[in-house]
Structures are given as C-alpha cells and as structure tokens.
C-alpha cells in the first residue's frame, strides 16, 4: 500500500491536478479490488434488506409495487452508509492519510478522487443491481428507467455527504453507528426527490424536474462537500 | 378576560387537557434548562475546591 | 493579520478572553433572568386568560403561545451554534467553541418542546397525536441534527477536537437546513394536498399576536440566561488550570 501521491505530479501545473486525481482514483480502486469483501458486503446487504420487506410486511404484488421505490431507495441509502466507514479508515490506520495531509497536493482533488472511487465501488454497483430488486418488488416496468437514473444521480451525493461523516469519525474507535447518526438526516432530501422521481416515472409524469433537483443537489455537494471533508480530515488527524 | 368562571378556565372549552399538558411540558423544559446548569455549576465548583485543597496540601 | 481585522469592534477581541467573558456574562445574567421571568409570566397569563379563543380551534389555539416560540428558538439556536462554531474555527476563539457547545442541549430541548406541543395540538385539531405535517417533520429532522451534534461532542474525548468537529458538522447542517426544509415542504404538498396547517393562517388579530410577541421575547431572554449559565460552566471546566479560576474558587 505505497503512497501514490508523489512529488512528480506537482511539476507541471495544469495536468498535475488531473494526474493526481487519476493516481488517487486508480490506487483506491485497486485497493478495493484487492479487498473484495468491501465491495460485496454492501451489495448483499442491499439485497437482504429488500427481501425483508415482503417477509415482514406483505408479499402482495400490488402493495409491494406501491412501496418498491421507497424500499429500494432506503436499502440503497443504508447500504451506502454501511460501506462509508471504510473510506478513510485503512488510510488512517496505516498512516497514509497523515502523509496525504502533509503533502503539497491540493486535498480537495484527493478527497474528490477518493469519494469517486468509493462511489464506483458502492453507488454504481447498487444502481446496476437495483433492477433486480425492482423486479422482486414488482415495480412496474415504466418505473425502471426512473429508478436507475435517480440512483445514478442520487448515490454520488450520498457518497459525498457520507464521506463528511466518515472523515469526522475516522479517528474514533466506534465510528460506525455514529456515522449513521450524523449523516442520515442529511440524506433526507436525496431520498425524497429520488423516490418521487421513481413514483413519477411509474405514473407517467414528467421526470426532468426531479433529475434537475437531484443534479442541483449533486452539484452543490461536489463543490461544498470536499471542503467539509478536507476540514474534517485535518481535524481528525492532527487535532 | 375570556373566561366567565374558574372552572371554565380549567376546562378551556373541552381542550383543557391539551392546553394544560402543553404548558406543563413547557414549564418542565424551561425549569430543566435553568436547574441543570445551576446544579452543574455547583458540582464544578465543589470539584475545583477539592482539587485546590489537595494541591495546597501537597505544597 | 492583525491589521486586516482592525474593523472588528473591541468587544469582539475581549470575547476571546475567557475571563472577560465569564465576568461580563455574570453581570448580564441577573438582568436577563429578571426579564425572562417577568416576560414569561406576563406572556403566559395574557395567553391563557386574556387572549381571545380562535373561531375555528377554540381554546386549543392557546398552545400556539408555546409552540411557535419554541420552534423559533430551536431554529435560531441551531443557526447560532453553527455561527459560533464557525467563529471558533476561523478565529480559533475558545469562548465561541464553548458557546456552540452550550447551544446544543438547549436547542435540542426546544426542538423536543416544539414537537411535543405540536403533537398535543394535533390531537384536537387533526384527531391524531402525530401527523406528517411539513413543519413537524422539519422540526423532527432538526432534532436529529441536534442529536448528531451532541453525539459527536460526547464521542470525542479531546475537547478542542470535539469542538472543531462539531463546528464542521453544524455548518454542514446549516447548509442543509434550507434544502431539507424545501424538500420536506415539497414532499408534504405531494402527499397531503391542502391539509389544515397549524400556524399558517390569515392575519392574526393584535390581541392574539401581541401575547405571542411577549412570549417570543421571553423565550429568547430565557435562552440567553440558560446559554450564559452553560457557557460559564464550560469556561470554568476548560480553564480550571488558569490562575484566575483558582482565585475565584478561593474567594468562595
């Protein structure tokens, strides 16, 4: 687990940011690929949560179709949350994080790359797996595109906001439950607009507005969340 | 005065339970927010006094 | 650095001194306490005895005199916590950190009070103890935000680190509050069109809103009292090794 962030990339200014971004992204994806359980556990969790609803509430197709958008979204939200703790944990434990903070590279870019890597390992597979859940929960076929697209635009925001919680709790021994407490209330807007988009798709209403809202939240998150994550990491690591 | 008698006042036109419950909870919350820091201060000061005495003895 | 900040008033720097803050708060406390006591008593008597009852809701309307001030206070307390936290982060001002920490429990109890009175009010108005009304839901989420901040404070042992982390979280929450509010309002109109709103009503008569104004000011005074008491405690704990605290304790 070497430190990819070298000084070489700082030499040429313009492309250095991109190459830094690429280097961090590549490293995190590689690490995630080597530790496959981190990739699969949230997905299995996602599947299990969705299975609990027919068992716990009712297997009636009409009823399930009605709650399907909410169930898939809540399950995706919880699965993202579950995978959130590991974003900075191993880097913190082996000292890489401290080195990264000391390095002259812009932390904003590094953080953004790490969050993108996390999303590619959690949000993206969740989105790809969502149709399976939707079929299991009898979501009408018209809702499928809305579900996929809303998850595609919504889950990056979940990763961004969740990373703030992960950065705040990275130095704590019992971070897991605390992240959920800190982050879940902040997830509510995404949940509301995401499920509404699916419901609108099912009933055949226009969707563009929901995606615009989710996109706006994502844009805001992309600009502001890395700042908060950077500040939180600096606090957690150096006090 | 919007009530004719004391029992009218208590009954609040049938909504007495809700109104009085709300005001009682409000009273409890306000009192807690004043009493709690006051007790806290007492504890902090007594801790400080004890510490100071210990330090003076050891000198 | 110091030249840049010359436009800041003198008291802003003095606030940075825990000792000065402790003393000035000690001087301000009795005044605010008396004002809070008188205003709350007068407001309660006015609200319960003299304010006219509502033509639709009857006397259950009198709950508004608790519900609205506590809801207002819960919201502005969060704002104050976030701003104080930001001042602590930017200017490294210890007292601001302590103020932010003291805000959290007060704001949380105010949110609980607003929720409780809202739920109680809902029973005679809607016929059930809880309705997913936009305002109540937003208040519930605000309570969750408070609980998150409090949990973070208690999870981190290092005081300075806890203050900074909580300040970041409070600021993130502050940015999110308008988004949450908008999304919840929007969600509410989607699922429950044209329900009867608790506090949205045509212009209130003066004999109705005047006692409300008295109660709101009284609640803010009470907030100032509780906040200063808590902040003074916090100063004593954090400055327990300072010589002025020892002198203060010796005097007693």
PDB file of N, CA, C and O in Angstrom, chain B residues 1-3 8-9 12-15 17-23 25-26 29-38 40-41 44-45 48-49 51-52 55-56, chain C residues 22 44 47-51 57 59-60 62-63 65-66 106 109-110 113 117 120 123-124 129 222 225-226 229-230 232-233 236-237 240-241 245-246 249-250 252:
ATOM      1  N   UNK B   1     -60.577  39.459  29.835  1.00  0.00           N
ATOM      2  CA  UNK B   1     -60.806  38.105  30.394  1.00  0.00           C
ATOM      3  C   UNK B   1     -61.702  37.324  29.442  1.00  0.00           C
ATOM      4  O   UNK B   1     -62.788  37.768  29.110  1.00  0.00           O
ATOM      5  N   UNK B   2     -61.236  36.194  28.959  1.00  0.00           N
ATOM      6  CA  UNK B   2     -62.082  35.449  28.031  1.00  0.00           C
ATOM      7  C   UNK B   2     -62.771  34.261  28.701  1.00  0.00           C
ATOM      8  O   UNK B   2     -63.314  33.402  28.018  1.00  0.00           O
ATOM      9  N   UNK B   3     -62.743  34.204  30.030  1.00  0.00           N
ATOM     10  CA  UNK B   3     -63.448  33.113  30.720  1.00  0.00           C
ATOM     11  C   UNK B   3     -64.392  33.687  31.767  1.00  0.00           C
ATOM     12  O   UNK B   3     -64.076  34.688  32.410  1.00  0.00           O
ATOM     13  N   UNK B   8     -64.419  27.234  34.015  1.00  0.00           N
ATOM     14  CA  UNK B   8     -64.323  27.445  32.567  1.00  0.00           C
ATOM     15  C   UNK B   8     -62.862  27.531  32.138  1.00  0.00           C
ATOM     16  O   UNK B   8     -62.465  26.978  31.126  1.00  0.00           O
ATOM     17  N   UNK B   9     -62.122  28.255  32.956  1.00  0.00           N
ATOM     18  CA  UNK B   9     -60.703  28.463  32.672  1.00  0.00           C
ATOM     19  C   UNK B   9     -59.962  27.134  32.664  1.00  0.00           C
ATOM     20  O   UNK B   9     -59.120  26.861  31.807  1.00  0.00           O
ATOM     21  N   UNK B  12     -61.099  24.993  29.535  1.00  0.00           N
ATOM     22  CA  UNK B  12     -60.643  25.505  28.245  1.00  0.00           C
ATOM     23  C   UNK B  12     -61.566  25.062  27.106  1.00  0.00           C
ATOM     24  O   UNK B  12     -61.120  24.682  26.030  1.00  0.00           O
ATOM     25  N   UNK B  13     -62.845  25.072  27.371  1.00  0.00           N
ATOM     26  CA  UNK B  13     -63.805  24.709  26.336  1.00  0.00           C
ATOM     27  C   UNK B  13     -63.627  23.281  25.844  1.00  0.00           C
ATOM     28  O   UNK B  13     -63.727  23.009  24.658  1.00  0.00           O
ATOM     29  N   UNK B  14     -63.281  22.383  26.757  1.00  0.00           N
ATOM     30  CA  UNK B  14     -63.120  20.983  26.372  1.00  0.00           C
ATOM     31  C   UNK B  14     -61.698  20.615  25.980  1.00  0.00           C
ATOM     32  O   UNK B  14     -61.357  19.444  25.896  1.00  0.00           O
ATOM     33  N   UNK B  15     -60.868  21.622  25.733  1.00  0.00           N
ATOM     34  CA  UNK B  15     -59.491  21.339  25.325  1.00  0.00           C
ATOM     35  C   UNK B  15     -58.514  21.468  26.479  1.00  0.00           C
ATOM     36  O   UNK B  15     -57.309  21.528  26.259  1.00  0.00           O
ATOM     37  N   UNK B  17     -57.261  19.543  28.748  1.00  0.00           N
ATOM     38  CA  UNK B  17     -56.180  18.562  28.877  1.00  0.00           C
ATOM     39  C   UNK B  17     -55.017  18.923  27.976  1.00  0.00           C
ATOM     40  O   UNK B  17     -53.863  18.958  28.413  1.00  0.00           O
ATOM     41  N   UNK B  18     -55.308  19.234  26.708  1.00  0.00           N
ATOM     42  CA  UNK B  18     -54.237  19.508  25.747  1.00  0.00           C
ATOM     43  C   UNK B  18     -53.490  20.789  26.101  1.00  0.00           C
ATOM     44  O   UNK B  18     -52.256  20.834  26.082  1.00  0.00           O
ATOM     45  N   UNK B  19     -54.265  21.828  26.423  1.00  0.00           N
ATOM     46  CA  UNK B  19     -53.621  23.108  26.724  1.00  0.00           C
ATOM     47  C   UNK B  19     -52.753  22.984  27.970  1.00  0.00           C
ATOM     48  O   UNK B  19     -51.579  23.367  27.972  1.00  0.00           O
ATOM     49  N   UNK B  20     -53.317  22.397  29.026  1.00  0.00           N
ATOM     50  CA  UNK B  20     -52.549  22.327  30.280  1.00  0.00           C
ATOM     51  C   UNK B  20     -51.365  21.392  30.159  1.00  0.00           C
ATOM     52  O   UNK B  20     -50.305  21.670  30.720  1.00  0.00           O
ATOM     53  N   UNK B  21     -51.514  20.327  29.396  1.00  0.00           N
ATOM     54  CA  UNK B  21     -50.387  19.413  29.182  1.00  0.00           C
ATOM     55  C   UNK B  21     -49.253  20.157  28.476  1.00  0.00           C
ATOM     56  O   UNK B  21     -48.081  20.046  28.868  1.00  0.00           O
ATOM     57  N   UNK B  22     -49.591  20.935  27.452  1.00  0.00           N
ATOM     58  CA  UNK B  22     -48.560  21.689  26.725  1.00  0.00           C
ATOM     59  C   UNK B  22     -47.821  22.640  27.650  1.00  0.00           C
ATOM     60  O   UNK B  22     -46.587  22.693  27.654  1.00  0.00           O
ATOM     61  N   UNK B  23     -48.613  23.391  28.438  1.00  0.00           N
ATOM     62  CA  UNK B  23     -47.964  24.374  29.304  1.00  0.00           C
ATOM     63  C   UNK B  23     -47.145  23.691  30.398  1.00  0.00           C
ATOM     64  O   UNK B  23     -46.094  24.198  30.786  1.00  0.00           O
ATOM     65  N   UNK B  25     -45.538  20.779  30.086  1.00  0.00           N
ATOM     66  CA  UNK B  25     -44.293  20.315  29.467  1.00  0.00           C
ATOM     67  C   UNK B  25     -43.344  21.492  29.258  1.00  0.00           C
ATOM     68  O   UNK B  25     -42.138  21.401  29.518  1.00  0.00           O
ATOM     69  N   UNK B  26     -43.908  22.627  28.824  1.00  0.00           N
ATOM     70  CA  UNK B  26     -43.077  23.810  28.619  1.00  0.00           C
ATOM     71  C   UNK B  26     -42.416  24.223  29.930  1.00  0.00           C
ATOM     72  O   UNK B  26     -41.214  24.516  29.969  1.00  0.00           O
ATOM     73  N   UNK B  29     -39.570  21.851  30.721  1.00  0.00           N
ATOM     74  CA  UNK B  29     -38.401  22.066  29.859  1.00  0.00           C
ATOM     75  C   UNK B  29     -37.640  23.317  30.274  1.00  0.00           C
ATOM     76  O   UNK B  29     -36.412  23.316  30.382  1.00  0.00           O
ATOM     77  N   UNK B  30     -38.379  24.394  30.549  1.00  0.00           N
ATOM     78  CA  UNK B  30     -37.717  25.644  30.942  1.00  0.00           C
ATOM     79  C   UNK B  30     -36.979  25.449  32.262  1.00  0.00           C
ATOM     80  O   UNK B  30     -35.813  25.830  32.402  1.00  0.00           O
ATOM     81  N   UNK B  31     -37.651  24.808  33.219  1.00  0.00           N
ATOM     82  CA  UNK B  31     -37.022  24.629  34.537  1.00  0.00           C
ATOM     83  C   UNK B  31     -35.785  23.744  34.420  1.00  0.00           C
ATOM     84  O   UNK B  31     -34.731  24.045  34.993  1.00  0.00           O
ATOM     85  N   UNK B  32     -35.871  22.679  33.605  1.00  0.00           N
ATOM     86  CA  UNK B  32     -34.707  21.809  33.431  1.00  0.00           C
ATOM     87  C   UNK B  32     -33.528  22.606  32.884  1.00  0.00           C
ATOM     88  O   UNK B  32     -32.399  22.456  33.348  1.00  0.00           O
ATOM     89  N   UNK B  33     -33.817  23.474  31.910  1.00  0.00           N
ATOM     90  CA  UNK B  33     -32.740  24.224  31.276  1.00  0.00           C
ATOM     91  C   UNK B  33     -32.110  25.249  32.198  1.00  0.00           C
ATOM     92  O   UNK B  33     -31.040  25.772  31.897  1.00  0.00           O
ATOM     93  N   UNK B  34     -32.791  25.590  33.288  1.00  0.00           N
ATOM     94  CA  UNK B  34     -32.187  26.509  34.253  1.00  0.00           C
ATOM     95  C   UNK B  34     -31.537  25.739  35.400  1.00  0.00           C
ATOM     96  O   UNK B  34     -30.426  26.042  35.824  1.00  0.00           O
ATOM     97  N   UNK B  35     -32.246  24.709  35.884  1.00  0.00           N
ATOM     98  CA  UNK B  35     -31.758  23.979  37.055  1.00  0.00           C
ATOM     99  C   UNK B  35     -30.540  23.137  36.716  1.00  0.00           C
ATOM    100  O   UNK B  35     -29.575  23.071  37.486  1.00  0.00           O
ATOM    101  N   UNK B  36     -30.544  22.530  35.534  1.00  0.00           N
ATOM    102  CA  UNK B  36     -29.443  21.662  35.163  1.00  0.00           C
ATOM    103  C   UNK B  36     -28.096  22.388  35.161  1.00  0.00           C
ATOM    104  O   UNK B  36     -27.158  21.931  35.820  1.00  0.00           O
ATOM    105  N   UNK B  37     -27.966  23.543  34.468  1.00  0.00           N
ATOM    106  CA  UNK B  37     -26.684  24.248  34.549  1.00  0.00           C
ATOM    107  C   UNK B  37     -26.353  24.732  35.950  1.00  0.00           C
ATOM    108  O   UNK B  37     -25.179  24.780  36.321  1.00  0.00           O
ATOM    109  N   UNK B  38     -27.394  25.070  36.743  1.00  0.00           N
ATOM    110  CA  UNK B  38     -27.120  25.530  38.118  1.00  0.00           C
ATOM    111  C   UNK B  38     -26.503  24.402  38.943  1.00  0.00           C
ATOM    112  O   UNK B  38     -25.514  24.597  39.650  1.00  0.00           O
ATOM    113  N   UNK B  40     -24.984  21.818  37.734  1.00  0.00           N
ATOM    114  CA  UNK B  40     -23.685  21.545  37.134  1.00  0.00           C
ATOM    115  C   UNK B  40     -22.626  22.466  37.729  1.00  0.00           C
ATOM    116  O   UNK B  40     -21.529  22.033  38.066  1.00  0.00           O
ATOM    117  N   UNK B  41     -23.001  23.726  37.853  1.00  0.00           N
ATOM    118  CA  UNK B  41     -22.035  24.701  38.362  1.00  0.00           C
ATOM    119  C   UNK B  41     -21.626  24.351  39.785  1.00  0.00           C
ATOM    120  O   UNK B  41     -20.451  24.404  40.131  1.00  0.00           O
ATOM    121  N   UNK B  44     -19.166  21.574  39.618  1.00  0.00           N
ATOM    122  CA  UNK B  44     -17.869  22.004  39.089  1.00  0.00           C
ATOM    123  C   UNK B  44     -17.088  22.755  40.162  1.00  0.00           C
ATOM    124  O   UNK B  44     -15.904  22.489  40.396  1.00  0.00           O
ATOM    125  N   UNK B  45     -17.793  23.671  40.853  1.00  0.00           N
ATOM    126  CA  UNK B  45     -17.099  24.475  41.862  1.00  0.00           C
ATOM    127  C   UNK B  45     -16.611  23.589  43.002  1.00  0.00           C
ATOM    128  O   UNK B  45     -15.478  23.728  43.471  1.00  0.00           O
ATOM    129  N   UNK B  48     -13.572  21.842  41.934  1.00  0.00           N
ATOM    130  CA  UNK B  48     -12.422  22.748  41.893  1.00  0.00           C
ATOM    131  C   UNK B  48     -11.888  23.006  43.294  1.00  0.00           C
ATOM    132  O   UNK B  48     -10.685  23.007  43.520  1.00  0.00           O
ATOM    133  N   UNK B  49     -12.816  23.206  44.250  1.00  0.00           N
ATOM    134  CA  UNK B  49     -12.402  23.466  45.633  1.00  0.00           C
ATOM    135  C   UNK B  49     -11.606  22.282  46.171  1.00  0.00           C
ATOM    136  O   UNK B  49     -10.538  22.443  46.775  1.00  0.00           O
ATOM    137  N   UNK B  51      -9.945  20.069  44.522  1.00  0.00           N
ATOM    138  CA  UNK B  51      -8.657  19.982  43.856  1.00  0.00           C
ATOM    139  C   UNK B  51      -7.670  20.984  44.432  1.00  0.00           C
ATOM    140  O   UNK B  51      -6.498  20.678  44.674  1.00  0.00           O
ATOM    141  N   UNK B  52      -8.188  22.190  44.646  1.00  0.00           N
ATOM    142  CA  UNK B  52      -7.339  23.259  45.156  1.00  0.00           C
ATOM    143  C   UNK B  52      -6.792  22.888  46.533  1.00  0.00           C
ATOM    144  O   UNK B  52      -5.619  23.083  46.836  1.00  0.00           O
ATOM    145  N   UNK B  55      -4.098  20.355  46.222  1.00  0.00           N
ATOM    146  CA  UNK B  55      -2.851  20.950  45.736  1.00  0.00           C
ATOM    147  C   UNK B  55      -2.161  21.737  46.843  1.00  0.00           C
ATOM    148  O   UNK B  55      -0.942  21.690  46.987  1.00  0.00           O
ATOM    149  N   UNK B  56      -2.948  22.453  47.654  1.00  0.00           N
ATOM    150  CA  UNK B  56      -2.354  23.248  48.728  1.00  0.00           C
ATOM    151  C   UNK B  56      -1.697  22.359  49.782  1.00  0.00           C
ATOM    152  O   UNK B  56      -0.672  22.710  50.341  1.00  0.00           O
TER     153      UNK B  56
ATOM    154  N   UNK C  22     -16.443  35.478  31.095  1.00  0.00           N
ATOM    155  CA  UNK C  22     -17.063  34.945  32.314  1.00  0.00           C
ATOM    156  C   UNK C  22     -17.627  36.071  33.157  1.00  0.00           C
ATOM    157  O   UNK C  22     -18.762  36.011  33.643  1.00  0.00           O
ATOM    158  N   UNK C  44     -47.585  34.288  29.694  1.00  0.00           N
ATOM    159  CA  UNK C  44     -48.415  33.117  29.955  1.00  0.00           C
ATOM    160  C   UNK C  44     -49.796  33.531  30.451  1.00  0.00           C
ATOM    161  O   UNK C  44     -50.820  33.001  29.990  1.00  0.00           O
ATOM    162  N   UNK C  47     -51.666  34.996  27.596  1.00  0.00           N
ATOM    163  CA  UNK C  47     -52.035  33.987  26.604  1.00  0.00           C
ATOM    164  C   UNK C  47     -53.178  33.115  27.100  1.00  0.00           C
ATOM    165  O   UNK C  47     -54.091  32.772  26.348  1.00  0.00           O
ATOM    166  N   UNK C  48     -53.129  32.756  28.389  1.00  0.00           N
ATOM    167  CA  UNK C  48     -54.118  31.802  28.893  1.00  0.00           C
ATOM    168  C   UNK C  48     -55.431  32.481  29.280  1.00  0.00           C
ATOM    169  O   UNK C  48     -56.503  31.923  29.103  1.00  0.00           O
ATOM    170  N   UNK C  49     -55.317  33.698  29.810  1.00  0.00           N
ATOM    171  CA  UNK C  49     -56.516  34.329  30.382  1.00  0.00           C
ATOM    172  C   UNK C  49     -57.172  35.349  29.464  1.00  0.00           C
ATOM    173  O   UNK C  49     -58.389  35.399  29.359  1.00  0.00           O
ATOM    174  N   UNK C  50     -56.343  36.167  28.806  1.00  0.00           N
ATOM    175  CA  UNK C  50     -56.926  37.337  28.153  1.00  0.00           C
ATOM    176  C   UNK C  50     -57.023  37.231  26.645  1.00  0.00           C
ATOM    177  O   UNK C  50     -57.859  37.871  26.034  1.00  0.00           O
ATOM    178  N   UNK C  51     -56.125  36.437  26.035  1.00  0.00           N
ATOM    179  CA  UNK C  51     -56.187  36.333  24.578  1.00  0.00           C
ATOM    180  C   UNK C  51     -57.507  35.676  24.188  1.00  0.00           C
ATOM    181  O   UNK C  51     -57.969  34.757  24.853  1.00  0.00           O
ATOM    182  N   UNK C  57     -60.497  26.787  16.187  1.00  0.00           N
ATOM    183  CA  UNK C  57     -59.895  25.775  17.049  1.00  0.00           C
ATOM    184  C   UNK C  57     -60.263  25.943  18.514  1.00  0.00           C
ATOM    185  O   UNK C  57     -59.860  25.125  19.338  1.00  0.00           O
ATOM    186  N   UNK C  59     -60.132  26.914  22.265  1.00  0.00           N
ATOM    187  CA  UNK C  59     -59.072  27.239  23.214  1.00  0.00           C
ATOM    188  C   UNK C  59     -57.792  26.456  22.995  1.00  0.00           C
ATOM    189  O   UNK C  59     -56.757  26.807  23.563  1.00  0.00           O
ATOM    190  N   UNK C  60     -57.838  25.379  22.191  1.00  0.00           N
ATOM    191  CA  UNK C  60     -56.599  24.634  21.947  1.00  0.00           C
ATOM    192  C   UNK C  60     -55.608  25.522  21.196  1.00  0.00           C
ATOM    193  O   UNK C  60     -54.413  25.245  21.161  1.00  0.00           O
ATOM    194  N   UNK C  62     -54.506  28.150  22.162  1.00  0.00           N
ATOM    195  CA  UNK C  62     -53.574  28.765  23.111  1.00  0.00           C
ATOM    196  C   UNK C  62     -52.222  28.045  23.151  1.00  0.00           C
ATOM    197  O   UNK C  62     -51.257  28.576  23.700  1.00  0.00           O
ATOM    198  N   UNK C  63     -52.159  26.845  22.586  1.00  0.00           N
ATOM    199  CA  UNK C  63     -50.875  26.135  22.542  1.00  0.00           C
ATOM    200  C   UNK C  63     -49.883  26.873  21.647  1.00  0.00           C
ATOM    201  O   UNK C  63     -48.676  26.742  21.808  1.00  0.00           O
ATOM    202  N   UNK C  65     -48.891  29.719  21.796  1.00  0.00           N
ATOM    203  CA  UNK C  65     -48.000  30.598  22.557  1.00  0.00           C
ATOM    204  C   UNK C  65     -46.806  29.850  23.132  1.00  0.00           C
ATOM    205  O   UNK C  65     -45.879  30.485  23.637  1.00  0.00           O
ATOM    206  N   UNK C  66     -46.831  28.534  23.084  1.00  0.00           N
ATOM    207  CA  UNK C  66     -45.651  27.746  23.446  1.00  0.00           C
ATOM    208  C   UNK C  66     -44.980  27.230  22.180  1.00  0.00           C
ATOM    209  O   UNK C  66     -43.754  27.272  22.048  1.00  0.00           O
ATOM    210  N   UNK C 106     -29.634  23.055  24.680  1.00  0.00           N
ATOM    211  CA  UNK C 106     -30.794  23.947  24.770  1.00  0.00           C
ATOM    212  C   UNK C 106     -31.641  23.817  23.512  1.00  0.00           C
ATOM    213  O   UNK C 106     -32.864  23.677  23.568  1.00  0.00           O
ATOM    214  N   UNK C 109     -33.590  20.549  23.445  1.00  0.00           N
ATOM    215  CA  UNK C 109     -34.791  20.504  24.294  1.00  0.00           C
ATOM    216  C   UNK C 109     -35.894  21.391  23.716  1.00  0.00           C
ATOM    217  O   UNK C 109     -37.074  21.069  23.823  1.00  0.00           O
ATOM    218  N   UNK C 110     -35.489  22.501  23.074  1.00  0.00           N
ATOM    219  CA  UNK C 110     -36.509  23.356  22.458  1.00  0.00           C
ATOM    220  C   UNK C 110     -37.177  22.627  21.288  1.00  0.00           C
ATOM    221  O   UNK C 110     -38.396  22.740  21.088  1.00  0.00           O
ATOM    222  N   UNK C 113     -39.601  20.319  22.759  1.00  0.00           N
ATOM    223  CA  UNK C 113     -40.790  21.039  23.231  1.00  0.00           C
ATOM    224  C   UNK C 113     -41.699  21.404  22.056  1.00  0.00           C
ATOM    225  O   UNK C 113     -42.930  21.232  22.131  1.00  0.00           O
ATOM    226  N   UNK C 117     -45.464  19.951  21.799  1.00  0.00           N
ATOM    227  CA  UNK C 117     -46.648  20.812  21.742  1.00  0.00           C
ATOM    228  C   UNK C 117     -47.346  20.671  20.397  1.00  0.00           C
ATOM    229  O   UNK C 117     -48.587  20.719  20.333  1.00  0.00           O
ATOM    230  N   UNK C 120     -49.362  17.496  20.642  1.00  0.00           N
ATOM    231  CA  UNK C 120     -50.525  17.663  21.519  1.00  0.00           C
ATOM    232  C   UNK C 120     -51.585  18.508  20.831  1.00  0.00           C
ATOM    233  O   UNK C 120     -52.779  18.220  20.898  1.00  0.00           O
ATOM    234  N   UNK C 123     -53.754  16.627  18.264  1.00  0.00           N
ATOM    235  CA  UNK C 123     -54.837  15.735  18.703  1.00  0.00           C
ATOM    236  C   UNK C 123     -56.223  16.382  18.568  1.00  0.00           C
ATOM    237  O   UNK C 123     -57.095  15.843  17.902  1.00  0.00           O
ATOM    238  N   UNK C 124     -56.462  17.552  19.165  1.00  0.00           N
ATOM    239  CA  UNK C 124     -57.791  18.153  18.965  1.00  0.00           C
ATOM    240  C   UNK C 124     -57.999  18.687  17.542  1.00  0.00           C
ATOM    241  O   UNK C 124     -59.139  18.780  17.089  1.00  0.00           O
ATOM    242  N   UNK C 129     -52.352  12.042  17.320  1.00  0.00           N
ATOM    243  CA  UNK C 129     -51.225  12.645  18.036  1.00  0.00           C
ATOM    244  C   UNK C 129     -50.094  13.031  17.099  1.00  0.00           C
ATOM    245  O   UNK C 129     -49.280  13.877  17.421  1.00  0.00           O
ATOM    246  N   UNK C 222     -34.939  33.839  28.072  1.00  0.00           N
ATOM    247  CA  UNK C 222     -34.670  32.591  28.791  1.00  0.00           C
ATOM    248  C   UNK C 222     -33.510  31.853  28.141  1.00  0.00           C
ATOM    249  O   UNK C 222     -32.627  31.314  28.822  1.00  0.00           O
ATOM    250  N   UNK C 225     -30.313  33.386  29.190  1.00  0.00           N
ATOM    251  CA  UNK C 225     -29.952  33.018  30.568  1.00  0.00           C
ATOM    252  C   UNK C 225     -29.332  31.624  30.600  1.00  0.00           C
ATOM    253  O   UNK C 225     -28.243  31.411  31.136  1.00  0.00           O
ATOM    254  N   UNK C 226     -30.033  30.670  29.993  1.00  0.00           N
ATOM    255  CA  UNK C 226     -29.557  29.290  30.031  1.00  0.00           C
ATOM    256  C   UNK C 226     -28.216  29.164  29.319  1.00  0.00           C
ATOM    257  O   UNK C 226     -27.305  28.479  29.795  1.00  0.00           O
ATOM    258  N   UNK C 229     -25.451  30.598  31.450  1.00  0.00           N
ATOM    259  CA  UNK C 229     -25.125  29.710  32.580  1.00  0.00           C
ATOM    260  C   UNK C 229     -24.260  28.547  32.109  1.00  0.00           C
ATOM    261  O   UNK C 229     -23.239  28.209  32.708  1.00  0.00           O
ATOM    262  N   UNK C 230     -24.689  27.937  30.999  1.00  0.00           N
ATOM    263  CA  UNK C 230     -23.926  26.800  30.494  1.00  0.00           C
ATOM    264  C   UNK C 230     -22.533  27.203  30.037  1.00  0.00           C
ATOM    265  O   UNK C 230     -21.548  26.487  30.278  1.00  0.00           O
ATOM    266  N   UNK C 232     -20.742  29.718  31.064  1.00  0.00           N
ATOM    267  CA  UNK C 232     -19.891  29.991  32.232  1.00  0.00           C
ATOM    268  C   UNK C 232     -19.363  28.696  32.847  1.00  0.00           C
ATOM    269  O   UNK C 232     -18.194  28.616  33.230  1.00  0.00           O
ATOM    270  N   UNK C 233     -20.238  27.692  32.922  1.00  0.00           N
ATOM    271  CA  UNK C 233     -19.780  26.391  33.429  1.00  0.00           C
ATOM    272  C   UNK C 233     -18.664  25.836  32.559  1.00  0.00           C
ATOM    273  O   UNK C 233     -17.644  25.350  33.054  1.00  0.00           O
ATOM    274  N   UNK C 236     -15.423  27.529  33.167  1.00  0.00           N
ATOM    275  CA  UNK C 236     -14.787  27.069  34.414  1.00  0.00           C
ATOM    276  C   UNK C 236     -14.093  25.735  34.217  1.00  0.00           C
ATOM    277  O   UNK C 236     -12.976  25.518  34.696  1.00  0.00           O
ATOM    278  N   UNK C 237     -14.761  24.827  33.494  1.00  0.00           N
ATOM    279  CA  UNK C 237     -14.167  23.497  33.305  1.00  0.00           C
ATOM    280  C   UNK C 237     -12.930  23.586  32.430  1.00  0.00           C
ATOM    281  O   UNK C 237     -11.873  23.032  32.764  1.00  0.00           O
ATOM    282  N   UNK C 240      -9.859  25.370  34.101  1.00  0.00           N
ATOM    283  CA  UNK C 240      -9.684  25.025  35.523  1.00  0.00           C
ATOM    284  C   UNK C 240      -8.246  25.199  35.987  1.00  0.00           C
ATOM    285  O   UNK C 240      -7.990  25.360  37.169  1.00  0.00           O
ATOM    286  N   UNK C 241      -7.299  25.195  35.046  1.00  0.00           N
ATOM    287  CA  UNK C 241      -5.899  25.345  35.460  1.00  0.00           C
ATOM    288  C   UNK C 241      -5.442  26.798  35.482  1.00  0.00           C
ATOM    289  O   UNK C 241      -4.331  27.087  35.925  1.00  0.00           O
ATOM    290  N   UNK C 245      -9.202  31.338  37.757  1.00  0.00           N
ATOM    291  CA  UNK C 245     -10.246  30.437  38.222  1.00  0.00           C
ATOM    292  C   UNK C 245      -9.948  30.000  39.648  1.00  0.00           C
ATOM    293  O   UNK C 245     -10.838  29.928  40.507  1.00  0.00           O
ATOM    294  N   UNK C 246      -8.670  29.752  39.925  1.00  0.00           N
ATOM    295  CA  UNK C 246      -8.300  29.346  41.279  1.00  0.00           C
ATOM    296  C   UNK C 246      -8.604  30.458  42.290  1.00  0.00           C
ATOM    297  O   UNK C 246      -9.129  30.208  43.372  1.00  0.00           O
ATOM    298  N   UNK C 249     -12.276  30.574  42.920  1.00  0.00           N
ATOM    299  CA  UNK C 249     -12.748  29.494  43.783  1.00  0.00           C
ATOM    300  C   UNK C 249     -12.342  29.763  45.223  1.00  0.00           C
ATOM    301  O   UNK C 249     -13.114  29.526  46.152  1.00  0.00           O
ATOM    302  N   UNK C 250     -11.112  30.308  45.410  1.00  0.00           N
ATOM    303  CA  UNK C 250     -10.642  30.565  46.764  1.00  0.00           C
ATOM    304  C   UNK C 250     -11.517  31.581  47.482  1.00  0.00           C
ATOM    305  O   UNK C 250     -11.713  31.523  48.684  1.00  0.00           O
ATOM    306  N   UNK C 252     -14.623  31.930  47.317  1.00  0.00           N
ATOM    307  CA  UNK C 252     -15.922  31.394  47.747  1.00  0.00           C
ATOM    308  C   UNK C 252     -15.827  30.570  49.025  1.00  0.00           C
ATOM    309  O   UNK C 252     -14.833  29.939  49.273  1.00  0.00           O
TER     310      UNK C 252
END
